[in-house]
CSV table of C-alpha atoms in Angstrom, one decimal:
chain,number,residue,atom,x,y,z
A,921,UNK,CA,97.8,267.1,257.5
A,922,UNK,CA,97.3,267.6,261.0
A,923,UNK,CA,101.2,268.5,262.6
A,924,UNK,CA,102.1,267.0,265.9
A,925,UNK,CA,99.3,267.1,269.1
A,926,UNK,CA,100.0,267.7,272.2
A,927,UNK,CA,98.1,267.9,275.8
A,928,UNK,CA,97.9,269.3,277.7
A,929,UNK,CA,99.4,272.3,276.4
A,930,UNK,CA,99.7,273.9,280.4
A,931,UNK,CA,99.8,272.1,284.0
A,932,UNK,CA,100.2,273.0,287.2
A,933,UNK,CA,100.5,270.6,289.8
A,934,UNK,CA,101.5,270.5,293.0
A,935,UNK,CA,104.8,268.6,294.7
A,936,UNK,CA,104.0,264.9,295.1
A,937,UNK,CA,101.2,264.4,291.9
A,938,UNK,CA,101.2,261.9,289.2
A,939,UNK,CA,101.5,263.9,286.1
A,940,UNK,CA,100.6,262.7,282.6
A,941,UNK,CA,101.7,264.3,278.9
A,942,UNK,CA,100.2,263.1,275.8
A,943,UNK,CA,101.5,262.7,272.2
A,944,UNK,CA,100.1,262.3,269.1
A,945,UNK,CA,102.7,261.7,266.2
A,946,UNK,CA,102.0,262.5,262.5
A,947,UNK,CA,100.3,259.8,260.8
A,948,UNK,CA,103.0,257.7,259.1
A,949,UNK,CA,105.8,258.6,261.4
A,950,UNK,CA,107.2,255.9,262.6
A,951,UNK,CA,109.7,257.5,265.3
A,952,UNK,CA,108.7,259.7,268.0
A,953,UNK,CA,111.1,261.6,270.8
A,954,UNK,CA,110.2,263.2,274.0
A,955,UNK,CA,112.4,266.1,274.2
A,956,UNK,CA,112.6,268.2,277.7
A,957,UNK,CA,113.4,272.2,277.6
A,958,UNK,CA,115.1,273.7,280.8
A,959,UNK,CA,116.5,277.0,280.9
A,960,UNK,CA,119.3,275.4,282.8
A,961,UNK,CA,119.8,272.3,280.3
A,962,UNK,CA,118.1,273.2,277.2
A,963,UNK,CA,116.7,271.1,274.8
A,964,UNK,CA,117.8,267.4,275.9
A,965,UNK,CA,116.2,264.1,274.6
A,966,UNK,CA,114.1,262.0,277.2
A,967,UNK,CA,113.7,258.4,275.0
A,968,UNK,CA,112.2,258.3,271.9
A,969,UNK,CA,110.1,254.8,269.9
A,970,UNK,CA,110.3,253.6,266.8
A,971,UNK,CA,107.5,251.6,265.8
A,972,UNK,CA,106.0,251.7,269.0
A,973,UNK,CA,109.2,250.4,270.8
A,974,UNK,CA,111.4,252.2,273.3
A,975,UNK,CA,115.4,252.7,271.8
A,976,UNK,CA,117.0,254.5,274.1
A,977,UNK,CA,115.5,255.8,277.2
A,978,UNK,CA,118.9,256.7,278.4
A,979,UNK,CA,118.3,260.6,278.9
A,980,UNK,CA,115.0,259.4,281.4
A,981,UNK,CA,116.3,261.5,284.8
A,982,UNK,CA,115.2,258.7,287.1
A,983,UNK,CA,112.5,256.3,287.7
A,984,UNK,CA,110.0,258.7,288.4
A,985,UNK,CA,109.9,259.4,284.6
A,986,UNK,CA,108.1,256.7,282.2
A,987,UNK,CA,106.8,256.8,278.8
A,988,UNK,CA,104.6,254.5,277.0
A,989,UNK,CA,103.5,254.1,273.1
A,990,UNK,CA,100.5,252.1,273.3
A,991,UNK,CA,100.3,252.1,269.5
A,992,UNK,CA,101.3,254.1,266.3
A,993,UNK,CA,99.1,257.1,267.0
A,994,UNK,CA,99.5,258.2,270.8
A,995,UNK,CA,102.3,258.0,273.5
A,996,UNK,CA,102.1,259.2,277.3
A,997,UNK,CA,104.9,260.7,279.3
A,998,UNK,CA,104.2,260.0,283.3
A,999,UNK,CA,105.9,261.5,285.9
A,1000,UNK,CA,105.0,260.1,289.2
A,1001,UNK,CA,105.6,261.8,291.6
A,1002,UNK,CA,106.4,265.2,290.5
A,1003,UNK,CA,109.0,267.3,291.9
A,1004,UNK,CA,109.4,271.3,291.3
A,1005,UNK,CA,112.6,270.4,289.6
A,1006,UNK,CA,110.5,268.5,286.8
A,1007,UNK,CA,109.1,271.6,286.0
A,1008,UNK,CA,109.5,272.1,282.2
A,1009,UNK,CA,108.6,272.2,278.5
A,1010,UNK,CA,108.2,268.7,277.0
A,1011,UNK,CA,108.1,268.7,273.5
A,1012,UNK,CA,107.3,265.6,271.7
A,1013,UNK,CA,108.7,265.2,267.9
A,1014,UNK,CA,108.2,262.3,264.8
A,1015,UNK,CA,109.6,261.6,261.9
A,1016,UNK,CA,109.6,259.1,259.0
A,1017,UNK,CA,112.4,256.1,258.0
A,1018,UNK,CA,114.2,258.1,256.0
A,1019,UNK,CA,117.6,260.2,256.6
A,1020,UNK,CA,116.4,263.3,255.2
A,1021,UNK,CA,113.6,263.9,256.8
A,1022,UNK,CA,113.2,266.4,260.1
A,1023,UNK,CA,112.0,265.9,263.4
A,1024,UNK,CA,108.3,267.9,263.3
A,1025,UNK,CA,107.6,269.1,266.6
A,1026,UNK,CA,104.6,269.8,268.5
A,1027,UNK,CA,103.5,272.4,270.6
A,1028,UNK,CA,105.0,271.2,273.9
A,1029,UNK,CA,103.7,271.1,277.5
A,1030,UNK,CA,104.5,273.7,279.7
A,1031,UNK,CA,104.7,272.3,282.9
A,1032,UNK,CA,104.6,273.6,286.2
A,1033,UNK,CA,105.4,271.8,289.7
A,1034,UNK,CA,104.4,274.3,292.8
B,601,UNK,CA,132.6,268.8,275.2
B,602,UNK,CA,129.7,270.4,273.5
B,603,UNK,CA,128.5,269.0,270.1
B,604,UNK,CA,126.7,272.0,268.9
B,605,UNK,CA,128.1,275.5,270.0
B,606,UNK,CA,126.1,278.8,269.3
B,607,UNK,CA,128.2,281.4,271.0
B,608,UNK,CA,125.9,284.4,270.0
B,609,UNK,CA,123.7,284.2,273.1
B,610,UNK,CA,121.6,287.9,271.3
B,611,UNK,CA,121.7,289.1,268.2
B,612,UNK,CA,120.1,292.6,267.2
B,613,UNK,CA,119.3,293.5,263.5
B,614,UNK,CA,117.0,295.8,261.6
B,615,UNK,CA,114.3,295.3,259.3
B,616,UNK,CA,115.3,294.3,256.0
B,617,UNK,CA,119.0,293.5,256.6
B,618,UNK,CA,120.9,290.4,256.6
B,619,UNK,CA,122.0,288.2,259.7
B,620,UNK,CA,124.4,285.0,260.3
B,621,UNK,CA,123.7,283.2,262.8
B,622,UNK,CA,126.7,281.3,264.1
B,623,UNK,CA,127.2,277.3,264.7
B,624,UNK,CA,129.8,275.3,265.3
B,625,UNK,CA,129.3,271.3,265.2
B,626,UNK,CA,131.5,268.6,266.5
B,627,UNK,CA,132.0,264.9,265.0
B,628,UNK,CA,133.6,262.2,264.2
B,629,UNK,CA,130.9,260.8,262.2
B,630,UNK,CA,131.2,261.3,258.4
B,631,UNK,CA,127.8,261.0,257.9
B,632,UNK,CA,125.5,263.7,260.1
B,633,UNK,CA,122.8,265.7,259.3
B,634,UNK,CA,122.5,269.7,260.8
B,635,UNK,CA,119.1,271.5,261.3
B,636,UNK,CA,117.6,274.7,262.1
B,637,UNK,CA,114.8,275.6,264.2
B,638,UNK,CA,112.6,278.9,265.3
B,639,UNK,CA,111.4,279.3,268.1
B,640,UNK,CA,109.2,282.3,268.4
B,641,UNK,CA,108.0,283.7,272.3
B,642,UNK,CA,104.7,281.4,271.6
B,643,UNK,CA,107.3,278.6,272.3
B,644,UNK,CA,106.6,276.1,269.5
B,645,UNK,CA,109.8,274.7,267.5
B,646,UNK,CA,109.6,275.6,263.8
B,647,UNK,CA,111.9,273.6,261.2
B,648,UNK,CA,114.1,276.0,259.2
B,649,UNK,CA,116.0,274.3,257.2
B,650,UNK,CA,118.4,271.1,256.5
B,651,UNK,CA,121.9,270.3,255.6
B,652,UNK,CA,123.1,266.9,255.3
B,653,UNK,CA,127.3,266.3,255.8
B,654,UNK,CA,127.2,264.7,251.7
B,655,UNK,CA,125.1,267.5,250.2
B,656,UNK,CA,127.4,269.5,247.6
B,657,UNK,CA,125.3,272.3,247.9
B,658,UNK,CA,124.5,274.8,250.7
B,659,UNK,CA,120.8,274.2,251.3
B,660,UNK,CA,118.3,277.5,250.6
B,661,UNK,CA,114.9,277.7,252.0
B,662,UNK,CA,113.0,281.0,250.7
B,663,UNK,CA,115.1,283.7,253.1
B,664,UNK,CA,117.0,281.1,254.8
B,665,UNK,CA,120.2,279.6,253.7
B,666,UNK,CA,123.1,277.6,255.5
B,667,UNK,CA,126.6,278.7,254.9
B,668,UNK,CA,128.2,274.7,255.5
B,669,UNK,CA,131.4,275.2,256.1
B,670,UNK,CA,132.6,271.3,256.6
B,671,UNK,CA,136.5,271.9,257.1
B,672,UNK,CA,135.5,274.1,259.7
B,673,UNK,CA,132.9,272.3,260.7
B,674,UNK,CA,130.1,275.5,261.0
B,675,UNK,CA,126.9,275.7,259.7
B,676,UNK,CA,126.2,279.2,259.9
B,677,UNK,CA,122.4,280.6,259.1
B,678,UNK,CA,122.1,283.6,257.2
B,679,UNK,CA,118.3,285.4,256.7
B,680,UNK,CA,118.4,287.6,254.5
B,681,UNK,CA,116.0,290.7,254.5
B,682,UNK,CA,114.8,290.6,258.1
B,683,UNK,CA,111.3,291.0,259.3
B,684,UNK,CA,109.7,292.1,262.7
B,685,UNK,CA,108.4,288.3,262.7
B,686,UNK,CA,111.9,286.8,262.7
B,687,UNK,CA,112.3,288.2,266.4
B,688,UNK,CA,112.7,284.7,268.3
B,689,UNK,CA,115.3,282.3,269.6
B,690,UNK,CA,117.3,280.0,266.6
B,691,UNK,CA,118.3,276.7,267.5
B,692,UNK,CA,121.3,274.8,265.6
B,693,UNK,CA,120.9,271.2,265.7
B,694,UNK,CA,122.9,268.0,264.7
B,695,UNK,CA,122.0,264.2,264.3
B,696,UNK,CA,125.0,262.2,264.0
B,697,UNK,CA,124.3,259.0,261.8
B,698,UNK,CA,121.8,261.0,259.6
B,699,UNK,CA,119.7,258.2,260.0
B,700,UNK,CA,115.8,258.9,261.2
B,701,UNK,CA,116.0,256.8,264.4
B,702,UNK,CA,119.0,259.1,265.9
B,703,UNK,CA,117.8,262.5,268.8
B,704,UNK,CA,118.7,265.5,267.5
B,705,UNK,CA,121.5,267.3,269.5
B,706,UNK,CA,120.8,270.8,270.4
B,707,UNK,CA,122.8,273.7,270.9
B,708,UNK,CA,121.9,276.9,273.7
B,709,UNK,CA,120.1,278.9,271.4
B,710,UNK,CA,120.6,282.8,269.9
B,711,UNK,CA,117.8,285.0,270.4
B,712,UNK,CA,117.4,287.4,267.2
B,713,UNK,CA,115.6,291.1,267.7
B,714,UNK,CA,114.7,292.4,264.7
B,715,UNK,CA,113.8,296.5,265.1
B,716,UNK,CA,112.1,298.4,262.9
């Protein structure tokens, strides 16, 4: 089975663009988390679906940030408009219904905000 | 106050011997579940291994195990028999709840150089 995808998997941008991260979770996972890695902050969760649904998008920094899951198999993470500060790896993860299984992760997007 | 502390920021070992790797958890859940994850220099985020707060047992993967200390509330990560290809930065994590639909909590990270 195919793990986690991820794309990008690098961007650069410039101050001031709309910037747009793609997910797609293992088929048959029915929770996926957009997790954000700072040097600074380290691995922090962003929001994360189940079943297509926003939970909890309380770790979101501001509204600049928004993330959609369209349907079981893909979810976008927008940033609009960027800021050097959102510079970043985002990392999205899924994971089944069930309390013993991990969160698999994908490759992450290195992003870059000049 | 942090919920997962890794206070080795480095850790150096040679080839072929064992390593902890230390983590401390806090909780007032009963019920929580505590990971571990590599991440090599090509950045990715590999699963290690898996103990949940019930399990009797210390959970074994190949040449990981976790030494789950629960009165003390440590899950330490011992590999034993090192190999160049262990050099890379070990993340201890925790989701409270243990249920599927909780973020995992993540500590700072120790970076492991294995030497020949």
């Amino acid at each position: 089975d195919a793990g986690v995808i991820q794309s990008p998997r690098h961007e650069v941008t410039e101050m001031g663009q709309e910037v747009t991260l793609r997910c797609k979770p293992i088929s048959g996972h029915d929770y996926l988390f957009w997790y954000r890695q700072t040097m600074m902050r380290g691995l922090e969760l962003l929001i994360y679906f189940n079943n297509n649904v926003p939970i909890d998008d309380s770790g979101m920094p501001e509204d600049r940030f928004s993330a959609k899951m369209p349907n079981a198999s893909f979810s976008t993470l927008k940033i609009q408009p960027s800021e050097p500060r959102d510079s970043a790896v985002y990392f999205c993860a899924s994971t089944r219904s069930t309390s013993t299984d991990t969160q698999y992760f994908g490759p992450g997007t290195r992003l870059t905000v000049l | 106050a942090q919920k997962i502390t890794q206070t080795q920021p480095g850790m150096f070992v040679q080839e072929k011997e064992a390593v902890t790797l230390d983590c401390t958890y806090d909780t007032s859940d009963p019920s929580y579940g505590l990971f571990w994850y590599k991440q090599p220099s090509s950045g990715e985020m590999i699963f290690l291994i898996y103990q949940g707060s019930y399990d009797q047992q210390n959970a074994t993967e190949g040449r990981y195990s976790l030494n789950f200390q629960k009165a003390r509330k440590s899950a330490n990560l011992v590999i034993s028999a090192s190999q160049l290809g262990d050099s890379a930065m070990y993340f201890c994590a925790m989701r409270e709840a243990n249920q599927a639909g909780t973020a995992l909590i993540f500590g700072k990270g120790t970076t492991l150089s294995v030497s020949s």
